[in-house]
Amino acid sequence: MTASIAIKDAGGLVVELIEAINANRGWLSEIDGAIGDGDHGINMSKGFTAAGAKLGDPLPSLPDALNTLSETLIEDLGGSMGPLYGYLFSSMADELEGQERLDAEVFAKMMHAAFEGVKEIGSADVGDKTLLDALYPATEAFDEAWRSGKDFAESLDTMSAAAEKGRDATVDMVAKVGRASRLGERSRGVLDAGATSCCLILQTLAKGIKQRMQG
Amino acid sequence: MNRIFNNPDFVVEDAVRGYLKAHPDILAATENARVLRRPLAPQKDKVGIVTGGGSGHEPAFLGYVGDGMVDAVAVGEIFSSPSAKAFHDAFVAADGGRGVACLYGNYAGDNMNVKLAVKQAAKHDLTVKTVVANDDVPSAPKDEIKKRRGVAGEILMWKVGGARADEGADLDEVIASAQKAIDATRSIGIGLSPCTIPAVGKPNFSIEDGHMEVGIGHHGEPGVAVMPIKPANEIADLMLDHILPDLPFEKDDDVALLVSGLGATPIMELYILYDRLAEVLQARGMNTRHLFIGNYFTSLEMQGVTLTMMRLDSELDRLLSAPARSLGLTRI
């Protein structure tokens, strides 16, 4: 197994993200329905699918594919998720600029950039029951695993587990921003839809990178 | 769900097409399918007025595009902010060379998308300034007034901003008048039944039969109290009890009043409510100079009503009186 993947051949990771969102469209909407409008999966699927149609054949490089996804979400999706995920993916793409291989060092930078990007455009903090609550622990867990001597693949596994744990921790949180925040205490007891889709996205990325390292 | 649509994922696209076919004298398409403008926009040497928001509130937002009102509107999915690109393209469609005033409501998605769009516009020297409506009293306490949502008070803000731009005011003057308008405006909503986004297929909140939710938001955001439905006169009193002390509105104030149904409430019930509102305001020595009753700002097929009041000074009175022609509001 190699410890990195070629960035120019990795545009398919974005296709896998789109497939994952589409496959979970109903589930994401159902989660959102508990304390939101119930349209998270529907709108995400609409935006991601629109991006997929723009990727073209042959697939572009990973940063180009991420930027296409980002631009489509910002330009077409709207809502809160358009800007938030738009910034998340363009921030990731920025870190790939000038790189040929995606290794653990670059991935760690992508995760930090994604976190900072979402922080910049949104008004939420960690603990506010948003996608940050999956993204932040995942970012930290990846860093820690890599620094403590685990290899790239193991660190990705650690990250995936942390994203899931972060997602599940939103059940006990009270929403502080967005539409669900108007519920106050009544927003407690269910998953946050944004943290759920973020966890799905991070796990799909991790799985896709690992598969490419094995291949 | 007994509703009229084709593909539930494309209700917004289908409705926009219908609007454009029905009202070519008032609404014009742009290159962006999610941006409509008034046929005369961009009007040279006039500050452009832009708004935007999620769909499902018709006639808001697109119904307030028109002469003396909004120049261009960004149209979002149901209950979901328009994209940054849509806001940006609306700015361009409205820009007559003196800048653009973006007058919209306080929601997380709209705030983010407008922020991105304003940044994008600045890159090509298009100046956009914003006023964020926060007239919904029950959505946050007064010491957190900036957190309040924007609701039907936005209509009065657009009317004021649009009229001020028509007078030839510059961008800062338009912004100042629109800000003054929303600062002098208070609203409250009461919900009697939930609503359903067609693509979702079921209501995403519930109101028990025979009950009403006081302070409900335009998307079913929970209010401050749920109670058995009271007689109309008591509902009117309850609404006034929330908004009158908040500004506060006082004896001898000149006011504008807007009573809007939320979509599925019969219009006659709005007048039953108004009968009491008029009685109380008169008894309190307030003078209603402008009155709007009807379905001005709805929430799909929700039953319920919103009450919006603005305290007038001579400028706001003048601007509300100015001529306007849009689907949702016309003044001759």
JSON list of N, CA, C and O in Angstrom, two decimals, chain B residues 9 11 38 51 56 68 75 105 107 119 152 160 171 221 238 242 269-270 295 314:
[
{"chain": "B", "resi": 9, "resn": "ASP", "atom": "N", "xyz": [-40.12, 18.19, -6.95]},
{"chain": "B", "resi": 9, "resn": "ASP", "atom": "CA", "xyz": [-38.78, 18.79, -6.87]},
{"chain": "B", "resi": 9, "resn": "ASP", "atom": "C", "xyz": [-38.68, 20.07, -7.71]},
{"chain": "B", "resi": 9, "resn": "ASP", "atom": "O", "xyz": [-37.70, 20.79, -7.62]},
{"chain": "B", "resi": 11, "resn": "VAL", "atom": "N", "xyz": [-41.34, 22.49, -8.13]},
{"chain": "B", "resi": 11, "resn": "VAL", "atom": "CA", "xyz": [-42.49, 23.39, -7.95]},
{"chain": "B", "resi": 11, "resn": "VAL", "atom": "C", "xyz": [-42.09, 24.86, -8.12]},
{"chain": "B", "resi": 11, "resn": "VAL", "atom": "O", "xyz": [-42.85, 25.66, -8.65]},
{"chain": "B", "resi": 38, "resn": "ARG", "atom": "N", "xyz": [-38.11, 43.86, -12.68]},
{"chain": "B", "resi": 38, "resn": "ARG", "atom": "CA", "xyz": [-39.22, 44.57, -13.30]},
{"chain": "B", "resi": 38, "resn": "ARG", "atom": "C", "xyz": [-38.74, 44.98, -14.69]},
{"chain": "B", "resi": 38, "resn": "ARG", "atom": "O", "xyz": [-37.53, 45.20, -14.90]},
{"chain": "B", "resi": 51, "resn": "THR", "atom": "N", "xyz": [-34.46, 42.29, -3.27]},
{"chain": "B", "resi": 51, "resn": "THR", "atom": "CA", "xyz": [-34.70, 41.42, -2.13]},
{"chain": "B", "resi": 51, "resn": "THR", "atom": "C", "xyz": [-34.61, 39.97, -2.61]},
{"chain": "B", "resi": 51, "resn": "THR", "atom": "O", "xyz": [-34.32, 39.71, -3.78]},
{"chain": "B", "resi": 56, "resn": "GLY", "atom": "N", "xyz": [-42.57, 29.86, -1.36]},
{"chain": "B", "resi": 56, "resn": "GLY", "atom": "CA", "xyz": [-43.61, 29.36, -0.47]},
{"chain": "B", "resi": 56, "resn": "GLY", "atom": "C", "xyz": [-44.30, 30.46, 0.33]},
{"chain": "B", "resi": 56, "resn": "GLY", "atom": "O", "xyz": [-45.21, 30.18, 1.11]},
{"chain": "B", "resi": 68, "resn": "GLY", "atom": "N", "xyz": [-41.82, 51.48, -8.10]},
{"chain": "B", "resi": 68, "resn": "GLY", "atom": "CA", "xyz": [-41.92, 52.04, -6.76]},
{"chain": "B", "resi": 68, "resn": "GLY", "atom": "C", "xyz": [-41.65, 51.01, -5.67]},
{"chain": "B", "resi": 68, "resn": "GLY", "atom": "O", "xyz": [-41.79, 51.31, -4.48]},
{"chain": "B", "resi": 75, "resn": "VAL", "atom": "N", "xyz": [-34.84, 34.23, -6.13]},
{"chain": "B", "resi": 75, "resn": "VAL", "atom": "CA", "xyz": [-35.86, 33.25, -5.76]},
{"chain": "B", "resi": 75, "resn": "VAL", "atom": "C", "xyz": [-35.19, 31.97, -5.27]},
{"chain": "B", "resi": 75, "resn": "VAL", "atom": "O", "xyz": [-34.40, 31.36, -6.00]},
{"chain": "B", "resi": 105, "resn": "GLY", "atom": "N", "xyz": [-34.58, 39.55, 4.90]},
{"chain": "B", "resi": 105, "resn": "GLY", "atom": "CA", "xyz": [-34.94, 39.14, 6.24]},
{"chain": "B", "resi": 105, "resn": "GLY", "atom": "C", "xyz": [-33.84, 38.36, 6.95]},
{"chain": "B", "resi": 105, "resn": "GLY", "atom": "O", "xyz": [-33.02, 37.72, 6.30]},
{"chain": "B", "resi": 107, "resn": "TYR", "atom": "N", "xyz": [-32.30, 35.58, 8.35]},
{"chain": "B", "resi": 107, "resn": "TYR", "atom": "CA", "xyz": [-32.24, 34.11, 8.42]},
{"chain": "B", "resi": 107, "resn": "TYR", "atom": "C", "xyz": [-30.82, 33.68, 8.11]},
{"chain": "B", "resi": 107, "resn": "TYR", "atom": "O", "xyz": [-30.14, 34.33, 7.29]},
{"chain": "B", "resi": 119, "resn": "LYS", "atom": "N", "xyz": [-19.80, 40.45, -1.57]},
{"chain": "B", "resi": 119, "resn": "LYS", "atom": "CA", "xyz": [-18.36, 40.34, -1.79]},
{"chain": "B", "resi": 119, "resn": "LYS", "atom": "C", "xyz": [-18.05, 40.19, -3.28]},
{"chain": "B", "resi": 119, "resn": "LYS", "atom": "O", "xyz": [-17.16, 40.83, -3.82]},
{"chain": "B", "resi": 152, "resn": "ALA", "atom": "N", "xyz": [-43.40, 39.85, 7.83]},
{"chain": "B", "resi": 152, "resn": "ALA", "atom": "CA", "xyz": [-44.17, 40.67, 6.90]},
{"chain": "B", "resi": 152, "resn": "ALA", "atom": "C", "xyz": [-43.78, 42.15, 6.92]},
{"chain": "B", "resi": 152, "resn": "ALA", "atom": "O", "xyz": [-44.08, 42.89, 5.98]},
{"chain": "B", "resi": 160, "resn": "VAL", "atom": "N", "xyz": [-41.00, 51.46, 1.50]},
{"chain": "B", "resi": 160, "resn": "VAL", "atom": "CA", "xyz": [-40.28, 52.68, 1.89]},
{"chain": "B", "resi": 160, "resn": "VAL", "atom": "C", "xyz": [-38.99, 52.83, 1.08]},
{"chain": "B", "resi": 160, "resn": "VAL", "atom": "O", "xyz": [-38.72, 53.90, 0.53]},
{"chain": "B", "resi": 171, "resn": "LEU", "atom": "N", "xyz": [-27.69, 56.02, -2.37]},
{"chain": "B", "resi": 171, "resn": "LEU", "atom": "CA", "xyz": [-27.74, 54.71, -1.72]},
{"chain": "B", "resi": 171, "resn": "LEU", "atom": "C", "xyz": [-27.81, 54.83, -0.19]},
{"chain": "B", "resi": 171, "resn": "LEU", "atom": "O", "xyz": [-28.61, 54.15, 0.46]},
{"chain": "B", "resi": 221, "resn": "GLU", "atom": "N", "xyz": [-41.45, 27.94, 12.60]},
{"chain": "B", "resi": 221, "resn": "GLU", "atom": "CA", "xyz": [-40.59, 28.00, 13.77]},
{"chain": "B", "resi": 221, "resn": "GLU", "atom": "C", "xyz": [-41.48, 28.16, 15.00]},
{"chain": "B", "resi": 221, "resn": "GLU", "atom": "O", "xyz": [-42.44, 28.94, 14.97]},
{"chain": "B", "resi": 238, "resn": "LEU", "atom": "N", "xyz": [-54.34, 39.67, 22.15]},
{"chain": "B", "resi": 238, "resn": "LEU", "atom": "CA", "xyz": [-53.09, 38.97, 22.46]},
{"chain": "B", "resi": 238, "resn": "LEU", "atom": "C", "xyz": [-51.95, 39.45, 21.55]},
{"chain": "B", "resi": 238, "resn": "LEU", "atom": "O", "xyz": [-50.83, 39.70, 22.00]},
{"chain": "B", "resi": 242, "resn": "HIS", "atom": "N", "xyz": [-48.45, 41.77, 22.58]},
{"chain": "B", "resi": 242, "resn": "HIS", "atom": "CA", "xyz": [-47.04, 41.46, 22.32]},
{"chain": "B", "resi": 242, "resn": "HIS", "atom": "C", "xyz": [-46.31, 42.61, 21.64]},
{"chain": "B", "resi": 242, "resn": "HIS", "atom": "O", "xyz": [-45.17, 42.91, 21.97]},
{"chain": "B", "resi": 269, "resn": "GLU", "atom": "N", "xyz": [-61.81, 36.07, 7.85]},
{"chain": "B", "resi": 269, "resn": "GLU", "atom": "CA", "xyz": [-61.34, 35.98, 9.25]},
{"chain": "B", "resi": 269, "resn": "GLU", "atom": "C", "xyz": [-60.35, 37.09, 9.57]},
{"chain": "B", "resi": 269, "resn": "GLU", "atom": "O", "xyz": [-60.23, 37.54, 10.72]},
{"chain": "B", "resi": 270, "resn": "LEU", "atom": "N", "xyz": [-59.62, 37.54, 8.53]},
{"chain": "B", "resi": 270, "resn": "LEU", "atom": "CA", "xyz": [-58.69, 38.66, 8.75]},
{"chain": "B", "resi": 270, "resn": "LEU", "atom": "C", "xyz": [-59.49, 39.92, 9.10]},
{"chain": "B", "resi": 270, "resn": "LEU", "atom": "O", "xyz": [-59.06, 40.74, 9.90]},
{"chain": "B", "resi": 295, "resn": "ASN", "atom": "N", "xyz": [-53.69, 38.38, 1.87]},
{"chain": "B", "resi": 295, "resn": "ASN", "atom": "CA", "xyz": [-52.59, 37.41, 1.92]},
{"chain": "B", "resi": 295, "resn": "ASN", "atom": "C", "xyz": [-51.32, 38.04, 1.35]},
{"chain": "B", "resi": 295, "resn": "ASN", "atom": "O", "xyz": [-50.99, 37.84, 0.19]},
{"chain": "B", "resi": 314, "resn": "SER", "atom": "N", "xyz": [-43.18, 61.73, 9.44]},
{"chain": "B", "resi": 314, "resn": "SER", "atom": "CA", "xyz": [-43.67, 62.32, 8.19]},
{"chain": "B", "resi": 314, "resn": "SER", "atom": "C", "xyz": [-43.00, 61.69, 6.98]},
{"chain": "B", "resi": 314, "resn": "SER", "atom": "O", "xyz": [-43.62, 61.51, 5.94]}
]
